[in-house]
Coordinates of C-alpha atoms in Angstrom, one line a residue:
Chain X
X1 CA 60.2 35.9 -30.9
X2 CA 60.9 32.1 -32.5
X3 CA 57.7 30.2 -33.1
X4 CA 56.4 28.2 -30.2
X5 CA 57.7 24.7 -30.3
X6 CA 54.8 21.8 -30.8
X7 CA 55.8 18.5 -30.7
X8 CA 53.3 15.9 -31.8
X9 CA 53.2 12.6 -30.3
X10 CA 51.2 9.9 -31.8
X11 CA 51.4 5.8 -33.6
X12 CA 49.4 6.7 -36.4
X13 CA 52.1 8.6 -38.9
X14 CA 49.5 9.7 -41.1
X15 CA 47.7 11.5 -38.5
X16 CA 50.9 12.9 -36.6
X17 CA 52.3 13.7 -39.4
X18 CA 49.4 15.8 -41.4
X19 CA 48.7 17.7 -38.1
X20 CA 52.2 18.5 -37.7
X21 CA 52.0 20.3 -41.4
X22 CA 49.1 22.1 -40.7
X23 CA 50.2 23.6 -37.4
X24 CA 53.5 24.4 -39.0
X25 CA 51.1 26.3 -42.0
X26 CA 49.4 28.2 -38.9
X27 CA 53.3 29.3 -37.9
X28 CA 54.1 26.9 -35.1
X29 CA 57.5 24.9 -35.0
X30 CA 55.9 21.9 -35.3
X31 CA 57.5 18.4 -35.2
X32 CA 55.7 14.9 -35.3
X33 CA 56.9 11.5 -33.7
X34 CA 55.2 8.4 -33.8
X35 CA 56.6 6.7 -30.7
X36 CA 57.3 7.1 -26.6
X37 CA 60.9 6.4 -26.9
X38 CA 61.4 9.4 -29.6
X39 CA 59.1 11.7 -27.6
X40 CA 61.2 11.3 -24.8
X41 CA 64.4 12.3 -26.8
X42 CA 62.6 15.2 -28.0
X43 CA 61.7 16.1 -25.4
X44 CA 65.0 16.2 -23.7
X45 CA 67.1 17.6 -26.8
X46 CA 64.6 20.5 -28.2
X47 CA 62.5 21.7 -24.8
X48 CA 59.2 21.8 -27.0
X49 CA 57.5 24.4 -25.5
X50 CA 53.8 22.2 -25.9
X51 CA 53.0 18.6 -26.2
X52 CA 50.6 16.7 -27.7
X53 CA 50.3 13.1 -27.0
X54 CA 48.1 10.1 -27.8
X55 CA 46.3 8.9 -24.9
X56 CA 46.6 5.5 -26.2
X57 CA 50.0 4.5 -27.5
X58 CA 51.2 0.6 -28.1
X59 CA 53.1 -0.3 -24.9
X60 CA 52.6 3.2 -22.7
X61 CA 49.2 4.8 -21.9
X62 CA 49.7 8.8 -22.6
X63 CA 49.4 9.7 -18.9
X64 CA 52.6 7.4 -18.6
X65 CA 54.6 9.2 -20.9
X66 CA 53.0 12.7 -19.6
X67 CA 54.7 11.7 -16.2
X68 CA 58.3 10.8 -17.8
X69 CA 58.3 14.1 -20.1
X70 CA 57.2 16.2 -17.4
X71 CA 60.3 14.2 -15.1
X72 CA 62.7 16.0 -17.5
X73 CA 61.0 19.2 -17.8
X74 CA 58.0 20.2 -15.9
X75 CA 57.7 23.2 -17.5
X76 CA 56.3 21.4 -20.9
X77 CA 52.9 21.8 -20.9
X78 CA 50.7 18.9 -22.1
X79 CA 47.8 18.8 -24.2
X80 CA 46.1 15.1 -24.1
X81 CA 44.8 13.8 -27.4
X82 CA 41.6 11.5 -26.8
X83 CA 38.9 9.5 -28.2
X84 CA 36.8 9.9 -25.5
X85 CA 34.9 12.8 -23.7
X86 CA 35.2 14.8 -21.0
X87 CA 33.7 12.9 -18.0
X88 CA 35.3 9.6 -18.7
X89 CA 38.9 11.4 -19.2
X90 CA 38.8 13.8 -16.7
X91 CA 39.5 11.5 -13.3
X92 CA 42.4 9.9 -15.7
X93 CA 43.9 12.8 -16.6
X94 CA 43.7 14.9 -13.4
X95 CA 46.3 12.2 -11.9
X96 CA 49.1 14.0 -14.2
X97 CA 49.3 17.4 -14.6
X98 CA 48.3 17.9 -18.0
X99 CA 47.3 21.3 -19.3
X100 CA 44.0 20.2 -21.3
X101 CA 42.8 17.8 -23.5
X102 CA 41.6 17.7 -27.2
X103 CA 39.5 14.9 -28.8
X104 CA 40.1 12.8 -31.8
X105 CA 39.1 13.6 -34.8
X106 CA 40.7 17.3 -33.9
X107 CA 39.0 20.1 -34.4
X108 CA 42.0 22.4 -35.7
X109 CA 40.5 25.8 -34.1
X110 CA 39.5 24.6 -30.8
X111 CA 43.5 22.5 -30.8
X112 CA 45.3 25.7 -31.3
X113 CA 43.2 27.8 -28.8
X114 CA 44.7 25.5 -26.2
X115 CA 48.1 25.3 -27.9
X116 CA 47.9 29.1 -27.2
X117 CA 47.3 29.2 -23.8
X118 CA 49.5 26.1 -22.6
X119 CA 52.0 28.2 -24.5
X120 CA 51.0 31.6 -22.4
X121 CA 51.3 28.9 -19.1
X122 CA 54.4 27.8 -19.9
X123 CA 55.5 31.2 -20.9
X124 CA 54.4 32.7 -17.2
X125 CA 56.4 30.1 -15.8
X126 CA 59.3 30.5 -17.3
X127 CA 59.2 34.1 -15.9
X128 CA 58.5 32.9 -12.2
X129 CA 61.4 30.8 -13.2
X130 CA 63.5 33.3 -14.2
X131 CA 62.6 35.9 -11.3
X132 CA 63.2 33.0 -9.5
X133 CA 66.8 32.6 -10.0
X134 CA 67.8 36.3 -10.3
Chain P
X1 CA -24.7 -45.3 15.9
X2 CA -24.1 -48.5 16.7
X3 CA -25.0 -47.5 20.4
X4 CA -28.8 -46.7 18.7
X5 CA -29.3 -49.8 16.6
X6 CA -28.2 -52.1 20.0
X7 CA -30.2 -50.4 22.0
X8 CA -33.3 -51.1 19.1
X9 CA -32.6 -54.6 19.3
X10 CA -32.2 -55.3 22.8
X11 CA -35.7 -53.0 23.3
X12 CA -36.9 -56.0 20.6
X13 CA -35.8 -58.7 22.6
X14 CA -36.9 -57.6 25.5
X15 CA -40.6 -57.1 23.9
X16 CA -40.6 -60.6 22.4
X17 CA -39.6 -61.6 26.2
X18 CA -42.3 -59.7 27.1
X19 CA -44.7 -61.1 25.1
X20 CA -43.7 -64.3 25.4
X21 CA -44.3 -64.1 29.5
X22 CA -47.7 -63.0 28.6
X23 CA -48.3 -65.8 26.4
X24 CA -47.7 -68.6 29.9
X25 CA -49.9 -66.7 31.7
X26 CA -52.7 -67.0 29.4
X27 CA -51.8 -70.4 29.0
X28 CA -51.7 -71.2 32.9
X29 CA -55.1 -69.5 33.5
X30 CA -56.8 -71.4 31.0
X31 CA -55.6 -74.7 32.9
X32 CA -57.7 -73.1 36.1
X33 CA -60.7 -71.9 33.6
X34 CA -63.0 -74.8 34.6
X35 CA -63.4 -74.1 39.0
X36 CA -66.3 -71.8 38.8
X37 CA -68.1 -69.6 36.3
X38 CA -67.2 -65.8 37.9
X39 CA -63.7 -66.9 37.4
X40 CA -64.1 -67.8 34.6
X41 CA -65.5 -64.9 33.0
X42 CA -63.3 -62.9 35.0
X43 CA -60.6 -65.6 33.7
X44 CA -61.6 -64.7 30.2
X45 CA -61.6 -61.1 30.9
X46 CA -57.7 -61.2 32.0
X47 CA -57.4 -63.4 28.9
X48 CA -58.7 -60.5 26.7
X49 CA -56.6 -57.6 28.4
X50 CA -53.5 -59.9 28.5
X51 CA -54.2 -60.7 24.3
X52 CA -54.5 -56.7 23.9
X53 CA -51.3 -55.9 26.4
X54 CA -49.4 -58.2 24.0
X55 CA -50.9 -56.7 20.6
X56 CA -49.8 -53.6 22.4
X57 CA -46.3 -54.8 23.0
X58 CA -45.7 -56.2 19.5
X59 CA -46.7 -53.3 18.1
X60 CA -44.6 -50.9 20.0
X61 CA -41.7 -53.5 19.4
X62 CA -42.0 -52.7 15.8
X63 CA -42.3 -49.1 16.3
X64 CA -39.3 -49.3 17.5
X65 CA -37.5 -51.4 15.0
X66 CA -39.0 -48.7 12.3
X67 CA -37.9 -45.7 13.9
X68 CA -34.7 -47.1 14.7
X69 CA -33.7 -48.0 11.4
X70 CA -34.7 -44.2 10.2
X71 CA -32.9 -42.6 12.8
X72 CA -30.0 -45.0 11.5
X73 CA -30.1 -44.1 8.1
X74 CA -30.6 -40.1 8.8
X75 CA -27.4 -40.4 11.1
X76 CA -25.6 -42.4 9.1
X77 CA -25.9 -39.8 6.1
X78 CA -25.1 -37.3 8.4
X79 CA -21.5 -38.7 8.4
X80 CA -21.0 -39.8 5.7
X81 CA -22.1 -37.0 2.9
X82 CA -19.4 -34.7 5.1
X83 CA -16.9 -37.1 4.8
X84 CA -17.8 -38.0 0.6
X85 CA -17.7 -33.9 0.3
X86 CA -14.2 -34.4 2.1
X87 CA -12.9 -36.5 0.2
X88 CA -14.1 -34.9 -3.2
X89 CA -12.2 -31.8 -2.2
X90 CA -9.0 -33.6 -1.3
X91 CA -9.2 -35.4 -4.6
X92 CA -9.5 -32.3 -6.5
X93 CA -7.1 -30.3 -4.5
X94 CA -4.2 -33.7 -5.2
X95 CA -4.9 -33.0 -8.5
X96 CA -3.9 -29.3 -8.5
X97 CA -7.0 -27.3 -8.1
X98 CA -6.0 -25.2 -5.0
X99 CA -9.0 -23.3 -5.2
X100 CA -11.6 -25.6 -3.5
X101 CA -12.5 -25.4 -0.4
X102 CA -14.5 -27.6 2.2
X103 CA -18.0 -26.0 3.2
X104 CA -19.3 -26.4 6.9
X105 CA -21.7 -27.6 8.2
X106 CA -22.6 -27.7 11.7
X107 CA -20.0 -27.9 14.9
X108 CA -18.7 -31.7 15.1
X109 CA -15.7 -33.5 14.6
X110 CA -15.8 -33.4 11.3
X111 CA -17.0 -29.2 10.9
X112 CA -13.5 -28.8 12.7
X113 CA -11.0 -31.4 10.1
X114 CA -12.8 -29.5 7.7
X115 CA -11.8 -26.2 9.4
X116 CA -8.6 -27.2 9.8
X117 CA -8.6 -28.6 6.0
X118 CA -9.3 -25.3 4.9
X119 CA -6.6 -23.7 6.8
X120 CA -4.0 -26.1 5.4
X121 CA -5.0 -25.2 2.0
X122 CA -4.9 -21.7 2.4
X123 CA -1.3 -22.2 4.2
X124 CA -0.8 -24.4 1.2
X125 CA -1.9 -21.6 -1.4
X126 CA 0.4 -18.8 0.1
X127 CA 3.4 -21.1 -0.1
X128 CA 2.9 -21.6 -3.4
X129 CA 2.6 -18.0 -3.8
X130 CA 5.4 -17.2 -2.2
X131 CA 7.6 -20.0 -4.0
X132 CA 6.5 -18.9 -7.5
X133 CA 7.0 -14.9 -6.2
X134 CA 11.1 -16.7 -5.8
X135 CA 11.0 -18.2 -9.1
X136 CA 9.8 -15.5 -10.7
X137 CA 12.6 -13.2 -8.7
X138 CA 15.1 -16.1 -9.7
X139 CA 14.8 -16.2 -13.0
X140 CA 14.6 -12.1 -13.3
X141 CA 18.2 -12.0 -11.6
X142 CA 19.1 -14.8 -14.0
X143 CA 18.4 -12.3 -17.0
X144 CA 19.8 -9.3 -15.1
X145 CA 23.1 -11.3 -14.6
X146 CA 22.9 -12.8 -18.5
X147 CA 22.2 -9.0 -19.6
X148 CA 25.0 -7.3 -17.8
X149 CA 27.4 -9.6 -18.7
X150 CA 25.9 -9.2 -22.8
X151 CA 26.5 -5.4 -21.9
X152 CA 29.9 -5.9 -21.2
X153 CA 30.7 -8.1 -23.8
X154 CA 28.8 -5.7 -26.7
X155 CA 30.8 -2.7 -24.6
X156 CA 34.4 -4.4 -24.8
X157 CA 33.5 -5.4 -28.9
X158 CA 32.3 -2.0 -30.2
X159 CA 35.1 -0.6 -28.3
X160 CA 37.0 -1.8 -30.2
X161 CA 35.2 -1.5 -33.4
X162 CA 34.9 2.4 -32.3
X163 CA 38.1 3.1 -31.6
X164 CA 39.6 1.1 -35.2
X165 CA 37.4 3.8 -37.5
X166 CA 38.0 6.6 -35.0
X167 CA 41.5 6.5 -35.7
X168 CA 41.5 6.6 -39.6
X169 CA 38.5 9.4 -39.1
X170 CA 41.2 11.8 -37.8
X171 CA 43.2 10.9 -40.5
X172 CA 40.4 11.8 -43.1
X173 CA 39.8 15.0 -40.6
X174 CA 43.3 16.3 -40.8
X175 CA 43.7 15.1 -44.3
X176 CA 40.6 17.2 -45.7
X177 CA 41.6 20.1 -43.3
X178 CA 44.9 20.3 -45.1
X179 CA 43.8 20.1 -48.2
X180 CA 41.5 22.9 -46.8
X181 CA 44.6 24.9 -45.9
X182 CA 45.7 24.5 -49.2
X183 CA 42.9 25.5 -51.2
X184 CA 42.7 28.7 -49.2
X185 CA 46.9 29.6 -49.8
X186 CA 45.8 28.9 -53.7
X187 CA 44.7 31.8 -56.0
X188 CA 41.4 31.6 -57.6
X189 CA 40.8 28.2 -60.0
X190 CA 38.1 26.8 -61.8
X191 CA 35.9 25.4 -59.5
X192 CA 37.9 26.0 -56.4
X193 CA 34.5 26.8 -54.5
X194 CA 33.1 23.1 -55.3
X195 CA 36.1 21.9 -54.0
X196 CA 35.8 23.7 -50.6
X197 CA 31.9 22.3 -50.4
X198 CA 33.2 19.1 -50.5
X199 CA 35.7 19.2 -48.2
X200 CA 33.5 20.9 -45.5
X201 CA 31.1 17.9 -46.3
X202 CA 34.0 15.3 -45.7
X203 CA 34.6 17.4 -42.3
X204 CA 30.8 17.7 -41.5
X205 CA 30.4 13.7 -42.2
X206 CA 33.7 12.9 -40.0
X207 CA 31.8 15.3 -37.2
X208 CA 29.2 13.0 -37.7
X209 CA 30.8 9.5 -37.3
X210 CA 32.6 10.4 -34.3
X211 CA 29.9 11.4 -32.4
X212 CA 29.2 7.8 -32.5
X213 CA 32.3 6.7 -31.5
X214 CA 33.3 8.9 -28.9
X215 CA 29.9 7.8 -27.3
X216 CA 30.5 4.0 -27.5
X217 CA 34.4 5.0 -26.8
X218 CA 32.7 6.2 -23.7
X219 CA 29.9 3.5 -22.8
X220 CA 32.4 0.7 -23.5
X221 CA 34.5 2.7 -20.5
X222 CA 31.8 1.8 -18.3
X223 CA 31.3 -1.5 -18.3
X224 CA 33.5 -2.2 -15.3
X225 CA 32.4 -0.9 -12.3
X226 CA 34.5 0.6 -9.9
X227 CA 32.8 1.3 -6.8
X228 CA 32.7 4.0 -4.6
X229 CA 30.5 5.6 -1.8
X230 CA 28.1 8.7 -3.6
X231 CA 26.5 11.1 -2.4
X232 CA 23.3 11.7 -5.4
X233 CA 23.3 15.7 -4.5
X234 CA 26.8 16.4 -5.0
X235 CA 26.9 14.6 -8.2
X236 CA 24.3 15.9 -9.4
X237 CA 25.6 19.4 -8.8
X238 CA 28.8 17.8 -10.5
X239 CA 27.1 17.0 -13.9
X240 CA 25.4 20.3 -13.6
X241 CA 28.5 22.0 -13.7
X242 CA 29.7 20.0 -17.0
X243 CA 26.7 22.1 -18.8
X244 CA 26.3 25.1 -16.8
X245 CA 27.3 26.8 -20.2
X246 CA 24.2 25.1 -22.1
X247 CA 21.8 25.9 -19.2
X248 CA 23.3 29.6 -18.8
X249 CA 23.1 30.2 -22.8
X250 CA 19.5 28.6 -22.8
X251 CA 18.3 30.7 -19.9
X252 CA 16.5 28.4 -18.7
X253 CA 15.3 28.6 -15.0
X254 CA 16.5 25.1 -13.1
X255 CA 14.4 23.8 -10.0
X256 CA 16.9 21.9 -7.2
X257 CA 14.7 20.2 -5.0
X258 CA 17.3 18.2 -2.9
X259 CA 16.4 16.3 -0.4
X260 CA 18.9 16.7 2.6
X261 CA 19.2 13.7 4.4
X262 CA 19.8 11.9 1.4
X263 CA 21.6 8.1 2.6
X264 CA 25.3 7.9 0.6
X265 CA 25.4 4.6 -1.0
X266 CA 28.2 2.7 -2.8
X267 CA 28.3 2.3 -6.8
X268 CA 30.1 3.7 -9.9
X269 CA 30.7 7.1 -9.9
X270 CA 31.7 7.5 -13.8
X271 CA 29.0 5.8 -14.8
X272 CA 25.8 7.3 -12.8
X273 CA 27.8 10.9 -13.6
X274 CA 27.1 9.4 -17.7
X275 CA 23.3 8.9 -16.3
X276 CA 22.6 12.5 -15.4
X277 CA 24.8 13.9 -17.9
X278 CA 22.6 12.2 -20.6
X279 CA 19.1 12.5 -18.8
X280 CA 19.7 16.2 -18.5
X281 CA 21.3 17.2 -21.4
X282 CA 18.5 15.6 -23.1
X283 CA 16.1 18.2 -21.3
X284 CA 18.5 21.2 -22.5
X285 CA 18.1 20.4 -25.6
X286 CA 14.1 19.7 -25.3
X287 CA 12.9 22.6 -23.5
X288 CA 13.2 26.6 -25.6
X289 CA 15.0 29.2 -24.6
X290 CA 13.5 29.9 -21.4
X291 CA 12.1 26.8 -20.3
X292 CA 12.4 24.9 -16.6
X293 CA 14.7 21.7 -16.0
X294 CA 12.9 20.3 -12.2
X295 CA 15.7 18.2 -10.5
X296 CA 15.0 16.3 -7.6
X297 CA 16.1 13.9 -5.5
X298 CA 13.9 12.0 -2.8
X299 CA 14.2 8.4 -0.5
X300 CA 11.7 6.5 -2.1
X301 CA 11.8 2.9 0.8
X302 CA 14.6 2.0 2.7
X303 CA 16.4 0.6 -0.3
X304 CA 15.9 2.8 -3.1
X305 CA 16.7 6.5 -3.4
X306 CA 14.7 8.4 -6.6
X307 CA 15.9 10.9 -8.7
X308 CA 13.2 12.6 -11.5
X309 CA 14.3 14.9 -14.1
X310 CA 11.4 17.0 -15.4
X311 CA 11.5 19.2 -18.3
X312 CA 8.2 21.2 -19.6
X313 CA 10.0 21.1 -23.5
X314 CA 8.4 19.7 -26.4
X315 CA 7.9 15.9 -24.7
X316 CA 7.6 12.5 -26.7
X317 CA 5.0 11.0 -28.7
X318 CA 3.8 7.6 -27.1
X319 CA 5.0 6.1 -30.2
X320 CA 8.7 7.3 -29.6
X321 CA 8.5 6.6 -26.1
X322 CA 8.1 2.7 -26.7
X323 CA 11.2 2.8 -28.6
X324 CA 13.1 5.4 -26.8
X325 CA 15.9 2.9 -24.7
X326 CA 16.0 1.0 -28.1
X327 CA 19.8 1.7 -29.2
X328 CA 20.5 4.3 -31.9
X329 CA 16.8 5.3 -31.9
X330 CA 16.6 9.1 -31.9
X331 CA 14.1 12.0 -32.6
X332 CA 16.9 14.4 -32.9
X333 CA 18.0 15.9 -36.2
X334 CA 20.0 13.5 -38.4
X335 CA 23.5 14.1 -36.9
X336 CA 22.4 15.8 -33.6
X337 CA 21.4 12.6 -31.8
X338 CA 23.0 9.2 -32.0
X339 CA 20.4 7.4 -30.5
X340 CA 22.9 5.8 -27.8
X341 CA 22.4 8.3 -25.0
X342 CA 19.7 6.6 -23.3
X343 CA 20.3 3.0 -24.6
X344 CA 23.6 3.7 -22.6
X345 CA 21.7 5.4 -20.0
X346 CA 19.3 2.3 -19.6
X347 CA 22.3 -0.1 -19.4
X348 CA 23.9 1.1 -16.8
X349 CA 20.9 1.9 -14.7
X350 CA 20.1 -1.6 -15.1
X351 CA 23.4 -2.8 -14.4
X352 CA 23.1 -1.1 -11.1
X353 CA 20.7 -3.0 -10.1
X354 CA 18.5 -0.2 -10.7
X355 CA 15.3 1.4 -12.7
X356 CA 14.4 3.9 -14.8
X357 CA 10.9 4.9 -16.5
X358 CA 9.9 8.0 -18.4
X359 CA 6.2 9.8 -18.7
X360 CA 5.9 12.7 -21.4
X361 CA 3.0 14.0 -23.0
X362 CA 3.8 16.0 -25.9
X363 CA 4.3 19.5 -26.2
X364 CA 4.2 19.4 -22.1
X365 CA 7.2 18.1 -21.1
X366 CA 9.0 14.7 -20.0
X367 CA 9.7 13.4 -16.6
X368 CA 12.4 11.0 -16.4
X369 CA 12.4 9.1 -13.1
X370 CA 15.5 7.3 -11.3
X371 CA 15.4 4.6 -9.0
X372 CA 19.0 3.5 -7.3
X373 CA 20.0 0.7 -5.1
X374 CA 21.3 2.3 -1.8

């Protein structure tokens, strides 16, 4: 089985970009983009398996571009990257569907825990999906 | 008064008339004295009685006078010392003592202005209380209003401040975690545990600094209110379930004393959630393994609704209690408390419109009462 594709969405390169090497060190397919416009291309060109997007992005709040990714395939799952806790996120993010949320600074175990199951998520609805349309 | 001191000089008048009668007839019977001498000793015998009737009549003329000029005088103080005492209280009272009062004496006219004085001033007294009770409400909403708004200022500024330096701190996170990743693909080198130390210290320090910002991240959140009709049960249960876990892995035994009818009021659900999350978090981490965590919830007047939080953990020394809404004061462990919880917590209590006190004797326990607007 190919390595599950993560694709990082977030302003700050430095941040995106280091995270993107380490997950790719812990053997995920990891790729890192640093704006909304490329995260939508990516999103429509390599079906990432997981997202991970920056709740606050210039121009487009992360729930936004949750909504528009999802759009082109709902099957993405979404992991929300936040500066802020739990009860102040929650009612935000419970408006999109978005699998879970991580805060910022990351804590690199508890962030690919959730990777792995939004990737067994997405990977039991692909087979729905494919029973589906047998 | 002046009824009496007519009366004594028309009495005189009369009198002198009197006399003065008295005096002819004398005067005409000595013009008869000569006819014979048994009228004339019975002449002179009148003349006597009539000298003595007049003696009589002077004398009671000036009794009079006497008497009526001391009866005068008594009733004449009698009035006036009422009315001087009357006016000695009104001067004092116009010159701000509200504290004097006019003492009666007797039933008169006077006994009842005075009567009536002293109900005007206590009239007077109570308005004053009452006005100064507004003032004093006044300017406390004044400072309520000044201090909300100096909330929400301090919450916009340090959020952004907090979220500027959380953003390079997960850079430095994921900078020293790679370099962590690293280290543990490289082979054995001099000093290769050192460096592994150090970069778990970087880590451990970022861990640190972001407690702090997540929590103003969160409190700056809150400054807007966004209103919306609560029921204080179900959020309760609510934040409960946001730390089930701690309470669980704790065992500690929690006490719901709910009170059913409780009225739903309107207000900001976020940020009373943040209230309770803090309050009772605080008494997970204060009681042992073990230990009880008392929430209730009560209706306190027709206005207020109460919530306590009681904990029988290690409590507060008095000293720490004076300080314990002061912002980034903490008895925790360096980097287990910020010190913001209940600075937060008091903020938006009082933003609310609301109150909050605390009792705690150490090594007993803490009670942490609520008081919301409903």
């Amino acid at each position: 089985m190919s390595a599950a594709k993560v694709v990082i969405v977030d302003d700050e390169v430095e941040f995106a970009s280091t995270l993107s090497e380490r997950l790719t060190l812990r053997n995920y397919d990891a790729k890192a983009v640093y704006c909304a416009e490329d995260a939508f291309t990516i999103a429509r060109k390599d079906q990432p398996d997981v997202v991970l997007l920056d709740m606050k992005m210039p121009g487009m709040s992360g729930t936004e571009i949750c909504g528009i990714i999802k759009q082109f395939n709902p099957a993405i799952q979404v992991i929300m990257l936040t500066g802020e806790s739990g009860s102040e996120i929650l009612p935000e993010i419970a408006e999109e569907d978005v699998f879970d949320y991580v805060m910022k600074p990351v804590d690199i175990e508890e962030l690919t825990r959730k990777i792995d199951s939004a990737l067994k998520k997405a990977a039991a609805l692909k087979q729905m999906d494919e029973h589906g349309s047998r | 008064m002046i009824g009496f001191s007519l009366y004594s000089i028309l009495a005189a008048v009369l009198g002198l008339f009197a006399y003065r009668t008295l005096h002819q007839v004398t005067a005409r019977l000595a013009t008869v004295g000569t006819a014979t001498d048994v009228t004339a000793t019975f002449i002179e015998d009148i003349d006597v009685l009539l000298a003595r009737a007049g003696l009589l009549i002077l004398l009671s003329m000036l009794t009079i006078l006497i008497l009526g000029t001391i009866v005068n005088i008594k009733l004449a103080k009698s009035i006036s010392d009422p009315i001087r005492h009357l006016e000695e209280v009104t001067n004092k009272v116009a010159a701000g003592d509200l504290s004097k009062r006019i003492d009666i004496q007797g039933s008169g006219e006077i006994a009842s202005l005075g009567v009536s004085f002293n109900r005007m001033q206590e009239r007077l007294v109570d308005t004053m209380k009452f006005l100064e009770l507004a003032n004093e409400k006044l300017r406390e909403n004044r400072a309520k209003l000044v201090e909300s708004e100096k909330l929400a200022t301090l919450g916009r500024f340090s959020a952004g401040v907090a979220h500027e330096i959380n953003n390079p701190l997960a850079i430095i996170n994921e900078k020293a975690g790679l370099m962590k990743d690293y280290l543990n693909m490289t082979g054995d080198f001099s000093n290769k545990e050192k460096f592994l130390n150090m970069i778990d210290a970087i880590s451990n320090s970022v861990v640190r600094c972001s407690t702090i910002t997540h929590r103003i991240l969160g409190f700056a959140r809150k400054t807007d209110i966004t209103p919306e009709t609560i029921n204080l049960n179900n959020l309760l249960e609510e934040v409960l379930g946001f730390i089930e876990k701690d309470i669980l892995y704790k065992s500690i035994r929690l006490e719901k004393n709910l009170h059913k009818d409780l009225p739903e009021f309107v207000s900001d659900k976020i940020h009373l959630q943040q209230v309770f999350l803090n309050i009772i978090k605080n008494a997970v981490d204060a009681v042992e393994e073990g230990g009880l965590i008392r929430i209730s919830t009560s209706v306190k007047n027709d206005n207020t609704i109460q919530a306590t939080v009681t904990d029988n953990g290690h409590g507060i020394s008095s000293d720490a209690l004076k300080n314990i809404f002061e912002p980034f004061f903490t008895t925790k462990e360096k980097g287990k408390g910020t010190g913001l919880g209940l600075s937060i917590t008091y903020g938006i209590i009082k933003q609310l419109g609301g109150n909050i006190s605390v009792q705690s004797e150490p090594n007993r326990g803490t009670t942490f009462t609520i008081d919301i607007p409903v």
